[in-house]
Protein backbone atom coordinates (compact mmCIF):
# COMPACT_ATOMS: atom_id res chain seq x y z
CA UNK A 1 0.00 0.00 0.00
CA UNK A 2 2.79 2.47 0.80
CA UNK A 3 4.24 2.33 -2.71
CA UNK A 4 0.80 2.72 -4.26
CA UNK A 5 0.18 5.77 -2.07
CA UNK A 6 3.52 7.27 -3.12
CA UNK A 7 2.36 6.86 -6.73
CA UNK A 8 -1.00 8.50 -5.84
CA UNK A 9 -2.81 5.28 -6.78
CA UNK A 10 -4.15 5.03 -3.21
CA UNK A 11 -5.19 7.82 -0.87
CA UNK A 12 -3.89 7.61 2.72
CA UNK A 13 -6.51 7.38 5.46
CA UNK A 14 -4.47 9.77 7.59
CA UNK A 15 -1.30 11.82 7.37
CA UNK A 16 0.20 13.56 4.35
CA UNK A 17 2.86 12.83 1.74
CA UNK A 18 4.78 15.82 0.43
CA UNK A 19 7.24 16.49 -2.38
CA UNK A 20 9.34 19.62 -2.01
CA UNK A 21 6.91 20.85 0.63
CA UNK A 22 3.72 20.27 -1.39
CA UNK A 23 1.09 17.59 -1.00
CA UNK A 24 1.65 15.08 -3.81
CA UNK A 25 -2.07 14.66 -4.45
CA UNK A 26 -2.37 18.35 -5.30
CA UNK A 27 0.50 18.22 -7.81
CA UNK A 28 -1.17 15.77 -10.18
CA UNK A 29 0.72 14.77 -13.33
CA UNK A 30 3.56 17.20 -12.56
CA UNK A 31 4.47 14.92 -9.66
CA UNK A 32 3.76 11.60 -11.38
CA UNK A 33 6.03 12.57 -14.29
CA UNK A 34 8.92 12.69 -11.83
CA UNK A 35 8.44 9.04 -10.84
CA UNK A 36 9.38 5.65 -12.19
CA UNK A 37 7.34 2.80 -10.72
CA UNK A 38 7.73 -0.97 -10.93
CA UNK A 39 4.71 -2.65 -9.29
CA UNK A 40 4.62 -6.22 -8.01
CA UNK A 41 2.21 -7.24 -10.77
CA UNK A 42 4.13 -5.85 -13.73
CA UNK A 43 1.84 -6.40 -16.72
CA UNK A 44 3.03 -7.24 -20.21
CA UNK A 45 1.79 -8.21 -23.66
CA UNK A 46 3.08 -11.74 -24.35
CA UNK A 47 3.33 -11.36 -28.13
CA UNK A 48 5.20 -8.05 -28.03
CA UNK A 49 8.96 -8.18 -28.52
CA UNK A 50 11.09 -6.69 -25.76
CA UNK A 51 12.08 -3.65 -27.85
CA UNK A 52 8.56 -3.03 -29.15
CA UNK A 53 7.12 -3.09 -25.66
CA UNK A 54 9.72 -0.67 -24.35
CA UNK A 55 9.06 1.66 -27.29
CA UNK A 56 5.33 1.39 -26.57
CA UNK A 57 5.87 2.37 -22.94
CA UNK A 58 8.13 5.25 -23.99
CA UNK A 59 5.44 6.57 -26.36
CA UNK A 60 2.83 6.42 -23.58
CA UNK A 61 5.16 8.48 -21.42
CA UNK A 62 5.39 11.15 -24.10
CA UNK A 63 8.87 10.57 -25.55
CA UNK A 64 9.34 11.48 -29.20
CA UNK A 65 10.11 8.52 -31.50
CA UNK A 66 13.79 9.39 -32.06
CA UNK A 67 14.35 10.08 -28.37
CA UNK A 68 12.46 6.93 -27.38
CA UNK A 69 14.54 4.73 -29.68
CA UNK A 70 17.85 6.05 -28.35
CA UNK A 71 16.64 5.78 -24.77
CA UNK A 72 15.45 2.21 -25.42
CA UNK A 73 18.86 1.16 -26.74
CA UNK A 74 20.60 2.65 -23.72
CA UNK A 75 18.21 1.03 -21.25
CA UNK A 76 18.37 -2.42 -22.85
CA UNK A 77 22.15 -2.25 -22.60
CA UNK A 78 22.04 -1.08 -18.97
CA UNK A 79 19.69 -3.85 -17.83
CA UNK A 80 21.39 -6.53 -19.91
CA UNK A 81 18.60 -7.32 -22.37
CA UNK A 82 20.21 -6.24 -25.65
CA UNK A 83 20.68 -9.82 -26.80
CA UNK A 84 16.98 -10.65 -26.37
CA UNK A 85 15.55 -7.35 -27.67
CA UNK A 86 13.68 -9.12 -30.51
CA UNK A 87 12.42 -11.97 -28.35
CA UNK A 88 8.75 -12.14 -27.46
CA UNK A 89 7.93 -11.33 -23.87
CA UNK A 90 6.16 -14.62 -23.26
CA UNK A 91 9.51 -16.37 -23.68
CA UNK A 92 11.32 -14.31 -21.04
CA UNK A 93 12.30 -15.76 -17.68
CA UNK A 94 10.99 -14.16 -14.49
CA UNK A 95 14.29 -12.35 -13.96
CA UNK A 96 14.28 -10.97 -17.51
CA UNK A 97 10.71 -9.73 -17.13
CA UNK A 98 11.71 -7.84 -13.99
CA UNK A 99 14.67 -6.30 -15.80
CA UNK A 100 12.32 -5.22 -18.58
CA UNK A 101 9.93 -3.80 -15.98
CA UNK A 102 12.85 -1.85 -14.53
CA UNK A 103 13.73 -0.50 -17.97
CA UNK A 104 10.10 0.57 -18.49
CA UNK A 105 10.09 2.36 -15.13
CA UNK A 106 13.23 4.25 -16.21
CA UNK A 107 11.93 5.22 -19.67
CA UNK A 108 11.40 8.87 -18.73
CA UNK A 109 14.58 9.34 -16.64
CA UNK A 110 12.72 9.71 -13.32
CA UNK A 111 13.93 11.68 -10.33
CA UNK A 112 12.66 8.94 -7.99
CA UNK A 113 12.35 5.24 -8.76
CA UNK A 114 9.86 3.20 -6.71
CA UNK A 115 10.25 -0.59 -6.67
CA UNK A 116 7.55 -2.66 -4.99
CA UNK A 117 9.22 -5.95 -3.95
CA UNK A 118 10.99 -6.29 -7.32
CA UNK A 119 12.61 -9.65 -6.54
CA UNK A 120 9.52 -11.58 -5.41
CA UNK A 121 9.21 -14.78 -7.46
CA UNK A 122 12.67 -14.34 -8.95
CA UNK A 123 15.39 -16.98 -8.57
CA UNK A 124 18.48 -16.10 -6.43
CA UNK A 125 20.81 -15.59 -9.40
CA UNK A 126 18.36 -13.28 -11.19
CA UNK A 127 17.77 -11.43 -7.93
CA UNK A 128 21.51 -10.75 -7.64
CA UNK A 129 21.67 -9.62 -11.27
CA UNK A 130 18.71 -7.30 -10.76
CA UNK A 131 20.42 -5.64 -7.80
CA UNK A 132 23.71 -5.34 -9.69
CA UNK A 133 21.83 -3.49 -12.45
CA UNK A 134 20.00 -1.30 -9.93
CA UNK A 135 23.15 -0.31 -8.02
CA UNK A 136 24.89 0.44 -11.32
CA UNK A 137 22.07 2.81 -12.26
CA UNK A 138 22.33 4.52 -8.87
CA UNK A 139 26.04 5.12 -9.45
CA UNK A 140 25.84 6.11 -13.11
CA UNK A 141 22.62 8.14 -13.18
CA UNK A 142 22.65 9.35 -9.55
CA UNK A 143 19.19 7.86 -9.25
CA UNK A 144 17.20 8.04 -6.01
CA UNK A 145 15.50 4.71 -5.31
CA UNK A 146 12.93 3.54 -2.77
CA UNK A 147 12.48 -0.24 -2.47
CA UNK A 148 10.03 -2.32 -0.49
CA UNK A 149 11.42 -5.76 0.36
CA UNK A 150 11.10 -8.59 2.85
CA UNK A 151 14.70 -9.70 2.25
CA UNK A 152 17.13 -8.43 4.88
CA UNK A 153 20.15 -8.78 2.57
CA UNK A 154 18.43 -6.41 0.13
CA UNK A 155 17.64 -3.92 2.89
CA UNK A 156 21.33 -3.93 3.85
CA UNK A 157 22.19 -2.58 0.39
CA UNK A 158 20.24 0.61 1.10
CA UNK A 159 21.48 3.78 2.77
CA UNK A 160 18.44 4.10 5.04
CA UNK A 161 15.84 1.58 6.16
CA UNK A 162 12.33 1.77 7.61
CA UNK A 163 10.93 -1.35 9.26
CA UNK A 164 7.13 -1.36 8.87
CA UNK A 165 4.38 -3.54 10.29
CA UNK A 166 0.75 -2.91 9.30
CA UNK A 167 1.59 0.68 8.42
CA UNK A 168 3.41 1.41 11.70
CA UNK A 169 7.12 2.29 11.74
CA UNK A 170 8.84 -0.11 14.15
CA UNK A 171 12.36 1.20 13.58
CA UNK A 172 14.39 3.26 11.17
CA UNK A 173 18.01 4.09 10.53
CA UNK A 174 21.06 3.01 8.58
CA UNK A 175 21.40 -0.77 8.17
CA UNK A 176 24.33 -0.87 10.58
CA UNK A 177 22.32 0.96 13.25
CA UNK A 178 19.41 -1.46 12.97
CA UNK A 179 21.76 -4.43 13.03
CA UNK A 180 23.28 -3.14 16.26
CA UNK A 181 19.82 -2.73 17.82
CA UNK A 182 18.99 -6.34 16.95
CA UNK A 183 22.21 -7.68 18.47
CA UNK A 184 21.38 -10.34 21.05
CA UNK A 185 17.69 -10.34 20.07
CA UNK A 186 17.92 -12.71 17.12
CA UNK A 187 17.66 -16.46 17.48
CA UNK A 188 18.07 -19.47 15.25
CA UNK A 189 15.66 -22.34 15.64
CA UNK A 190 15.56 -25.87 14.28
CA UNK A 191 11.94 -26.94 13.79
CA UNK A 192 10.94 -30.57 14.04
CA UNK A 193 11.00 -32.42 10.70
CA UNK A 194 7.80 -31.89 8.77
CA UNK A 195 6.75 -28.81 10.78
CA UNK A 196 6.10 -25.93 8.34
CA UNK A 197 8.18 -22.80 8.86
CA UNK A 198 5.02 -20.67 9.03
CA UNK A 199 3.86 -22.64 12.09
CA UNK A 200 7.19 -22.06 13.81
CA UNK A 201 7.00 -18.37 12.93
CA UNK A 202 3.48 -18.08 14.36
CA UNK A 203 4.51 -19.77 17.60
CA UNK A 204 7.53 -17.50 18.01
CA UNK A 205 5.38 -14.44 17.33
CA UNK A 206 3.10 -15.50 20.20
CA UNK A 207 6.01 -15.80 22.63
CA UNK A 208 6.11 -12.52 24.54
CA UNK A 209 9.64 -13.23 25.75
CA UNK A 210 10.92 -13.04 22.19
CA UNK A 211 8.94 -10.10 20.83
CA UNK A 212 9.11 -7.88 23.88
PDB file of C-alpha atoms in Angstrom:
ATOM      1  CA  UNK A   1       0.000   0.000   0.000  1.00  0.00           C
ATOM      2  CA  UNK A   2       2.789   2.468   0.798  1.00  0.00           C
ATOM      3  CA  UNK A   3       4.245   2.331  -2.707  1.00  0.00           C
ATOM      4  CA  UNK A   4       0.802   2.718  -4.256  1.00  0.00           C
ATOM      5  CA  UNK A   5       0.183   5.774  -2.072  1.00  0.00           C
ATOM      6  CA  UNK A   6       3.517   7.273  -3.118  1.00  0.00           C
ATOM      7  CA  UNK A   7       2.364   6.862  -6.728  1.00  0.00           C
ATOM      8  CA  UNK A   8      -0.998   8.503  -5.844  1.00  0.00           C
ATOM      9  CA  UNK A   9      -2.810   5.284  -6.776  1.00  0.00           C
ATOM     10  CA  UNK A  10      -4.147   5.032  -3.211  1.00  0.00           C
ATOM     11  CA  UNK A  11      -5.190   7.817  -0.872  1.00  0.00           C
ATOM     12  CA  UNK A  12      -3.889   7.611   2.719  1.00  0.00           C
ATOM     13  CA  UNK A  13      -6.506   7.380   5.459  1.00  0.00           C
ATOM     14  CA  UNK A  14      -4.466   9.767   7.585  1.00  0.00           C
ATOM     15  CA  UNK A  15      -1.305  11.816   7.368  1.00  0.00           C
ATOM     16  CA  UNK A  16       0.204  13.560   4.351  1.00  0.00           C
ATOM     17  CA  UNK A  17       2.863  12.829   1.736  1.00  0.00           C
ATOM     18  CA  UNK A  18       4.778  15.823   0.433  1.00  0.00           C
ATOM     19  CA  UNK A  19       7.240  16.492  -2.385  1.00  0.00           C
ATOM     20  CA  UNK A  20       9.340  19.623  -2.011  1.00  0.00           C
ATOM     21  CA  UNK A  21       6.907  20.847   0.631  1.00  0.00           C
ATOM     22  CA  UNK A  22       3.724  20.272  -1.390  1.00  0.00           C
ATOM     23  CA  UNK A  23       1.095  17.586  -1.001  1.00  0.00           C
ATOM     24  CA  UNK A  24       1.654  15.077  -3.806  1.00  0.00           C
ATOM     25  CA  UNK A  25      -2.073  14.660  -4.448  1.00  0.00           C
ATOM     26  CA  UNK A  26      -2.369  18.346  -5.300  1.00  0.00           C
ATOM     27  CA  UNK A  27       0.504  18.221  -7.806  1.00  0.00           C
ATOM     28  CA  UNK A  28      -1.168  15.766 -10.184  1.00  0.00           C
ATOM     29  CA  UNK A  29       0.724  14.772 -13.329  1.00  0.00           C
ATOM     30  CA  UNK A  30       3.561  17.200 -12.561  1.00  0.00           C
ATOM     31  CA  UNK A  31       4.469  14.925  -9.656  1.00  0.00           C
ATOM     32  CA  UNK A  32       3.758  11.603 -11.380  1.00  0.00           C
ATOM     33  CA  UNK A  33       6.032  12.567 -14.288  1.00  0.00           C
ATOM     34  CA  UNK A  34       8.919  12.686 -11.828  1.00  0.00           C
ATOM     35  CA  UNK A  35       8.438   9.039 -10.842  1.00  0.00           C
ATOM     36  CA  UNK A  36       9.375   5.655 -12.192  1.00  0.00           C
ATOM     37  CA  UNK A  37       7.337   2.803 -10.719  1.00  0.00           C
ATOM     38  CA  UNK A  38       7.730  -0.968 -10.933  1.00  0.00           C
ATOM     39  CA  UNK A  39       4.706  -2.654  -9.290  1.00  0.00           C
ATOM     40  CA  UNK A  40       4.619  -6.218  -8.014  1.00  0.00           C
ATOM     41  CA  UNK A  41       2.212  -7.239 -10.768  1.00  0.00           C
ATOM     42  CA  UNK A  42       4.130  -5.847 -13.727  1.00  0.00           C
ATOM     43  CA  UNK A  43       1.839  -6.405 -16.722  1.00  0.00           C
ATOM     44  CA  UNK A  44       3.030  -7.238 -20.211  1.00  0.00           C
ATOM     45  CA  UNK A  45       1.787  -8.214 -23.656  1.00  0.00           C
ATOM     46  CA  UNK A  46       3.082 -11.739 -24.349  1.00  0.00           C
ATOM     47  CA  UNK A  47       3.335 -11.363 -28.135  1.00  0.00           C
ATOM     48  CA  UNK A  48       5.200  -8.051 -28.033  1.00  0.00           C
ATOM     49  CA  UNK A  49       8.957  -8.179 -28.518  1.00  0.00           C
ATOM     50  CA  UNK A  50      11.094  -6.691 -25.765  1.00  0.00           C
ATOM     51  CA  UNK A  51      12.082  -3.652 -27.847  1.00  0.00           C
ATOM     52  CA  UNK A  52       8.558  -3.035 -29.150  1.00  0.00           C
ATOM     53  CA  UNK A  53       7.117  -3.095 -25.659  1.00  0.00           C
ATOM     54  CA  UNK A  54       9.719  -0.675 -24.354  1.00  0.00           C
ATOM     55  CA  UNK A  55       9.059   1.658 -27.294  1.00  0.00           C
ATOM     56  CA  UNK A  56       5.332   1.391 -26.575  1.00  0.00           C
ATOM     57  CA  UNK A  57       5.868   2.374 -22.936  1.00  0.00           C
ATOM     58  CA  UNK A  58       8.129   5.253 -23.986  1.00  0.00           C
ATOM     59  CA  UNK A  59       5.440   6.568 -26.360  1.00  0.00           C
ATOM     60  CA  UNK A  60       2.828   6.416 -23.579  1.00  0.00           C
ATOM     61  CA  UNK A  61       5.165   8.481 -21.416  1.00  0.00           C
ATOM     62  CA  UNK A  62       5.386  11.149 -24.099  1.00  0.00           C
ATOM     63  CA  UNK A  63       8.865  10.566 -25.548  1.00  0.00           C
ATOM     64  CA  UNK A  64       9.335  11.478 -29.199  1.00  0.00           C
ATOM     65  CA  UNK A  65      10.115   8.522 -31.502  1.00  0.00           C
ATOM     66  CA  UNK A  66      13.788   9.387 -32.063  1.00  0.00           C
ATOM     67  CA  UNK A  67      14.355  10.077 -28.368  1.00  0.00           C
ATOM     68  CA  UNK A  68      12.462   6.932 -27.380  1.00  0.00           C
ATOM     69  CA  UNK A  69      14.539   4.727 -29.676  1.00  0.00           C
ATOM     70  CA  UNK A  70      17.848   6.052 -28.348  1.00  0.00           C
ATOM     71  CA  UNK A  71      16.642   5.779 -24.770  1.00  0.00           C
ATOM     72  CA  UNK A  72      15.454   2.211 -25.418  1.00  0.00           C
ATOM     73  CA  UNK A  73      18.858   1.163 -26.743  1.00  0.00           C
ATOM     74  CA  UNK A  74      20.600   2.649 -23.722  1.00  0.00           C
ATOM     75  CA  UNK A  75      18.212   1.031 -21.250  1.00  0.00           C
ATOM     76  CA  UNK A  76      18.373  -2.417 -22.850  1.00  0.00           C
ATOM     77  CA  UNK A  77      22.147  -2.246 -22.599  1.00  0.00           C
ATOM     78  CA  UNK A  78      22.038  -1.082 -18.972  1.00  0.00           C
ATOM     79  CA  UNK A  79      19.689  -3.848 -17.830  1.00  0.00           C
ATOM     80  CA  UNK A  80      21.390  -6.531 -19.909  1.00  0.00           C
ATOM     81  CA  UNK A  81      18.601  -7.317 -22.370  1.00  0.00           C
ATOM     82  CA  UNK A  82      20.206  -6.241 -25.645  1.00  0.00           C
ATOM     83  CA  UNK A  83      20.683  -9.824 -26.798  1.00  0.00           C
ATOM     84  CA  UNK A  84      16.980 -10.646 -26.372  1.00  0.00           C
ATOM     85  CA  UNK A  85      15.549  -7.353 -27.668  1.00  0.00           C
ATOM     86  CA  UNK A  86      13.679  -9.115 -30.507  1.00  0.00           C
ATOM     87  CA  UNK A  87      12.424 -11.971 -28.352  1.00  0.00           C
ATOM     88  CA  UNK A  88       8.747 -12.138 -27.457  1.00  0.00           C
ATOM     89  CA  UNK A  89       7.930 -11.330 -23.866  1.00  0.00           C
ATOM     90  CA  UNK A  90       6.164 -14.616 -23.257  1.00  0.00           C
ATOM     91  CA  UNK A  91       9.512 -16.371 -23.676  1.00  0.00           C
ATOM     92  CA  UNK A  92      11.321 -14.315 -21.042  1.00  0.00           C
ATOM     93  CA  UNK A  93      12.303 -15.759 -17.685  1.00  0.00           C
ATOM     94  CA  UNK A  94      10.991 -14.164 -14.488  1.00  0.00           C
ATOM     95  CA  UNK A  95      14.286 -12.353 -13.965  1.00  0.00           C
ATOM     96  CA  UNK A  96      14.278 -10.967 -17.515  1.00  0.00           C
ATOM     97  CA  UNK A  97      10.713  -9.729 -17.131  1.00  0.00           C
ATOM     98  CA  UNK A  98      11.711  -7.843 -13.988  1.00  0.00           C
ATOM     99  CA  UNK A  99      14.669  -6.302 -15.800  1.00  0.00           C
ATOM    100  CA  UNK A 100      12.317  -5.218 -18.582  1.00  0.00           C
ATOM    101  CA  UNK A 101       9.935  -3.799 -15.985  1.00  0.00           C
ATOM    102  CA  UNK A 102      12.850  -1.848 -14.527  1.00  0.00           C
ATOM    103  CA  UNK A 103      13.729  -0.496 -17.969  1.00  0.00           C
ATOM    104  CA  UNK A 104      10.099   0.573 -18.487  1.00  0.00           C
ATOM    105  CA  UNK A 105      10.089   2.365 -15.130  1.00  0.00           C
ATOM    106  CA  UNK A 106      13.226   4.254 -16.213  1.00  0.00           C
ATOM    107  CA  UNK A 107      11.930   5.216 -19.670  1.00  0.00           C
ATOM    108  CA  UNK A 108      11.399   8.870 -18.733  1.00  0.00           C
ATOM    109  CA  UNK A 109      14.579   9.338 -16.637  1.00  0.00           C
ATOM    110  CA  UNK A 110      12.722   9.711 -13.317  1.00  0.00           C
ATOM    111  CA  UNK A 111      13.929  11.681 -10.326  1.00  0.00           C
ATOM    112  CA  UNK A 112      12.663   8.944  -7.993  1.00  0.00           C
ATOM    113  CA  UNK A 113      12.352   5.237  -8.760  1.00  0.00           C
ATOM    114  CA  UNK A 114       9.855   3.202  -6.710  1.00  0.00           C
ATOM    115  CA  UNK A 115      10.254  -0.589  -6.672  1.00  0.00           C
ATOM    116  CA  UNK A 116       7.554  -2.655  -4.987  1.00  0.00           C
ATOM    117  CA  UNK A 117       9.218  -5.947  -3.952  1.00  0.00           C
ATOM    118  CA  UNK A 118      10.993  -6.286  -7.315  1.00  0.00           C
ATOM    119  CA  UNK A 119      12.612  -9.651  -6.541  1.00  0.00           C
ATOM    120  CA  UNK A 120       9.519 -11.585  -5.413  1.00  0.00           C
ATOM    121  CA  UNK A 121       9.208 -14.782  -7.457  1.00  0.00           C
ATOM    122  CA  UNK A 122      12.674 -14.344  -8.953  1.00  0.00           C
ATOM    123  CA  UNK A 123      15.387 -16.983  -8.567  1.00  0.00           C
ATOM    124  CA  UNK A 124      18.476 -16.098  -6.435  1.00  0.00           C
ATOM    125  CA  UNK A 125      20.811 -15.591  -9.398  1.00  0.00           C
ATOM    126  CA  UNK A 126      18.361 -13.275 -11.194  1.00  0.00           C
ATOM    127  CA  UNK A 127      17.771 -11.431  -7.926  1.00  0.00           C
ATOM    128  CA  UNK A 128      21.509 -10.749  -7.640  1.00  0.00           C
ATOM    129  CA  UNK A 129      21.667  -9.622 -11.271  1.00  0.00           C
ATOM    130  CA  UNK A 130      18.707  -7.300 -10.757  1.00  0.00           C
ATOM    131  CA  UNK A 131      20.424  -5.638  -7.805  1.00  0.00           C
ATOM    132  CA  UNK A 132      23.708  -5.339  -9.693  1.00  0.00           C
ATOM    133  CA  UNK A 133      21.832  -3.488 -12.448  1.00  0.00           C
ATOM    134  CA  UNK A 134      20.005  -1.304  -9.935  1.00  0.00           C
ATOM    135  CA  UNK A 135      23.150  -0.314  -8.020  1.00  0.00           C
ATOM    136  CA  UNK A 136      24.887   0.435 -11.325  1.00  0.00           C
ATOM    137  CA  UNK A 137      22.067   2.807 -12.255  1.00  0.00           C
ATOM    138  CA  UNK A 138      22.326   4.515  -8.871  1.00  0.00           C
ATOM    139  CA  UNK A 139      26.039   5.124  -9.447  1.00  0.00           C
ATOM    140  CA  UNK A 140      25.839   6.114 -13.111  1.00  0.00           C
ATOM    141  CA  UNK A 141      22.620   8.144 -13.182  1.00  0.00           C
ATOM    142  CA  UNK A 142      22.653   9.346  -9.548  1.00  0.00           C
ATOM    143  CA  UNK A 143      19.192   7.859  -9.245  1.00  0.00           C
ATOM    144  CA  UNK A 144      17.200   8.039  -6.008  1.00  0.00           C
ATOM    145  CA  UNK A 145      15.497   4.707  -5.312  1.00  0.00           C
ATOM    146  CA  UNK A 146      12.927   3.537  -2.767  1.00  0.00           C
ATOM    147  CA  UNK A 147      12.482  -0.237  -2.471  1.00  0.00           C
ATOM    148  CA  UNK A 148      10.033  -2.324  -0.486  1.00  0.00           C
ATOM    149  CA  UNK A 149      11.416  -5.757   0.361  1.00  0.00           C
ATOM    150  CA  UNK A 150      11.098  -8.592   2.846  1.00  0.00           C
ATOM    151  CA  UNK A 151      14.697  -9.699   2.245  1.00  0.00           C
ATOM    152  CA  UNK A 152      17.135  -8.434   4.881  1.00  0.00           C
ATOM    153  CA  UNK A 153      20.147  -8.785   2.569  1.00  0.00           C
ATOM    154  CA  UNK A 154      18.430  -6.407   0.132  1.00  0.00           C
ATOM    155  CA  UNK A 155      17.641  -3.922   2.893  1.00  0.00           C
ATOM    156  CA  UNK A 156      21.333  -3.925   3.848  1.00  0.00           C
ATOM    157  CA  UNK A 157      22.193  -2.579   0.394  1.00  0.00           C
ATOM    158  CA  UNK A 158      20.241   0.609   1.101  1.00  0.00           C
ATOM    159  CA  UNK A 159      21.484   3.779   2.774  1.00  0.00           C
ATOM    160  CA  UNK A 160      18.444   4.100   5.044  1.00  0.00           C
ATOM    161  CA  UNK A 161      15.838   1.577   6.156  1.00  0.00           C
ATOM    162  CA  UNK A 162      12.327   1.771   7.607  1.00  0.00           C
ATOM    163  CA  UNK A 163      10.929  -1.353   9.259  1.00  0.00           C
ATOM    164  CA  UNK A 164       7.126  -1.357   8.872  1.00  0.00           C
ATOM    165  CA  UNK A 165       4.378  -3.538  10.290  1.00  0.00           C
ATOM    166  CA  UNK A 166       0.752  -2.909   9.298  1.00  0.00           C
ATOM    167  CA  UNK A 167       1.592   0.680   8.423  1.00  0.00           C
ATOM    168  CA  UNK A 168       3.406   1.414  11.697  1.00  0.00           C
ATOM    169  CA  UNK A 169       7.117   2.288  11.742  1.00  0.00           C
ATOM    170  CA  UNK A 170       8.843  -0.109  14.148  1.00  0.00           C
ATOM    171  CA  UNK A 171      12.360   1.196  13.580  1.00  0.00           C
ATOM    172  CA  UNK A 172      14.388   3.260  11.169  1.00  0.00           C
ATOM    173  CA  UNK A 173      18.011   4.091  10.533  1.00  0.00           C
ATOM    174  CA  UNK A 174      21.056   3.012   8.579  1.00  0.00           C
ATOM    175  CA  UNK A 175      21.402  -0.770   8.175  1.00  0.00           C
ATOM    176  CA  UNK A 176      24.330  -0.868  10.582  1.00  0.00           C
ATOM    177  CA  UNK A 177      22.320   0.956  13.247  1.00  0.00           C
ATOM    178  CA  UNK A 178      19.406  -1.457  12.969  1.00  0.00           C
ATOM    179  CA  UNK A 179      21.756  -4.432  13.026  1.00  0.00           C
ATOM    180  CA  UNK A 180      23.280  -3.136  16.264  1.00  0.00           C
ATOM    181  CA  UNK A 181      19.820  -2.727  17.821  1.00  0.00           C
ATOM    182  CA  UNK A 182      18.989  -6.345  16.949  1.00  0.00           C
ATOM    183  CA  UNK A 183      22.210  -7.676  18.475  1.00  0.00           C
ATOM    184  CA  UNK A 184      21.381 -10.338  21.046  1.00  0.00           C
ATOM    185  CA  UNK A 185      17.695 -10.340  20.073  1.00  0.00           C
ATOM    186  CA  UNK A 186      17.917 -12.715  17.115  1.00  0.00           C
ATOM    187  CA  UNK A 187      17.657 -16.464  17.479  1.00  0.00           C
ATOM    188  CA  UNK A 188      18.071 -19.472  15.251  1.00  0.00           C
ATOM    189  CA  UNK A 189      15.659 -22.338  15.643  1.00  0.00           C
ATOM    190  CA  UNK A 190      15.558 -25.867  14.279  1.00  0.00           C
ATOM    191  CA  UNK A 191      11.942 -26.937  13.786  1.00  0.00           C
ATOM    192  CA  UNK A 192      10.940 -30.567  14.037  1.00  0.00           C
ATOM    193  CA  UNK A 193      11.005 -32.417  10.700  1.00  0.00           C
ATOM    194  CA  UNK A 194       7.795 -31.889   8.771  1.00  0.00           C
ATOM    195  CA  UNK A 195       6.754 -28.813  10.779  1.00  0.00           C
ATOM    196  CA  UNK A 196       6.098 -25.933   8.339  1.00  0.00           C
ATOM    197  CA  UNK A 197       8.178 -22.797   8.863  1.00  0.00           C
ATOM    198  CA  UNK A 198       5.022 -20.672   9.034  1.00  0.00           C
ATOM    199  CA  UNK A 199       3.855 -22.643  12.086  1.00  0.00           C
ATOM    200  CA  UNK A 200       7.190 -22.059  13.812  1.00  0.00           C
ATOM    201  CA  UNK A 201       7.003 -18.368  12.935  1.00  0.00           C
ATOM    202  CA  UNK A 202       3.483 -18.084  14.361  1.00  0.00           C
ATOM    203  CA  UNK A 203       4.506 -19.773  17.603  1.00  0.00           C
ATOM    204  CA  UNK A 204       7.530 -17.504  18.009  1.00  0.00           C
ATOM    205  CA  UNK A 205       5.379 -14.439  17.332  1.00  0.00           C
ATOM    206  CA  UNK A 206       3.096 -15.501  20.196  1.00  0.00           C
ATOM    207  CA  UNK A 207       6.014 -15.801  22.626  1.00  0.00           C
ATOM    208  CA  UNK A 208       6.110 -12.516  24.542  1.00  0.00           C
ATOM    209  CA  UNK A 209       9.642 -13.232  25.751  1.00  0.00           C
ATOM    210  CA  UNK A 210      10.921 -13.036  22.186  1.00  0.00           C
ATOM    211  CA  UNK A 211       8.937 -10.102  20.826  1.00  0.00           C
ATOM    212  CA  UNK A 212       9.114  -7.877  23.885  1.00  0.00           C
TER     213      UNK A 212
END
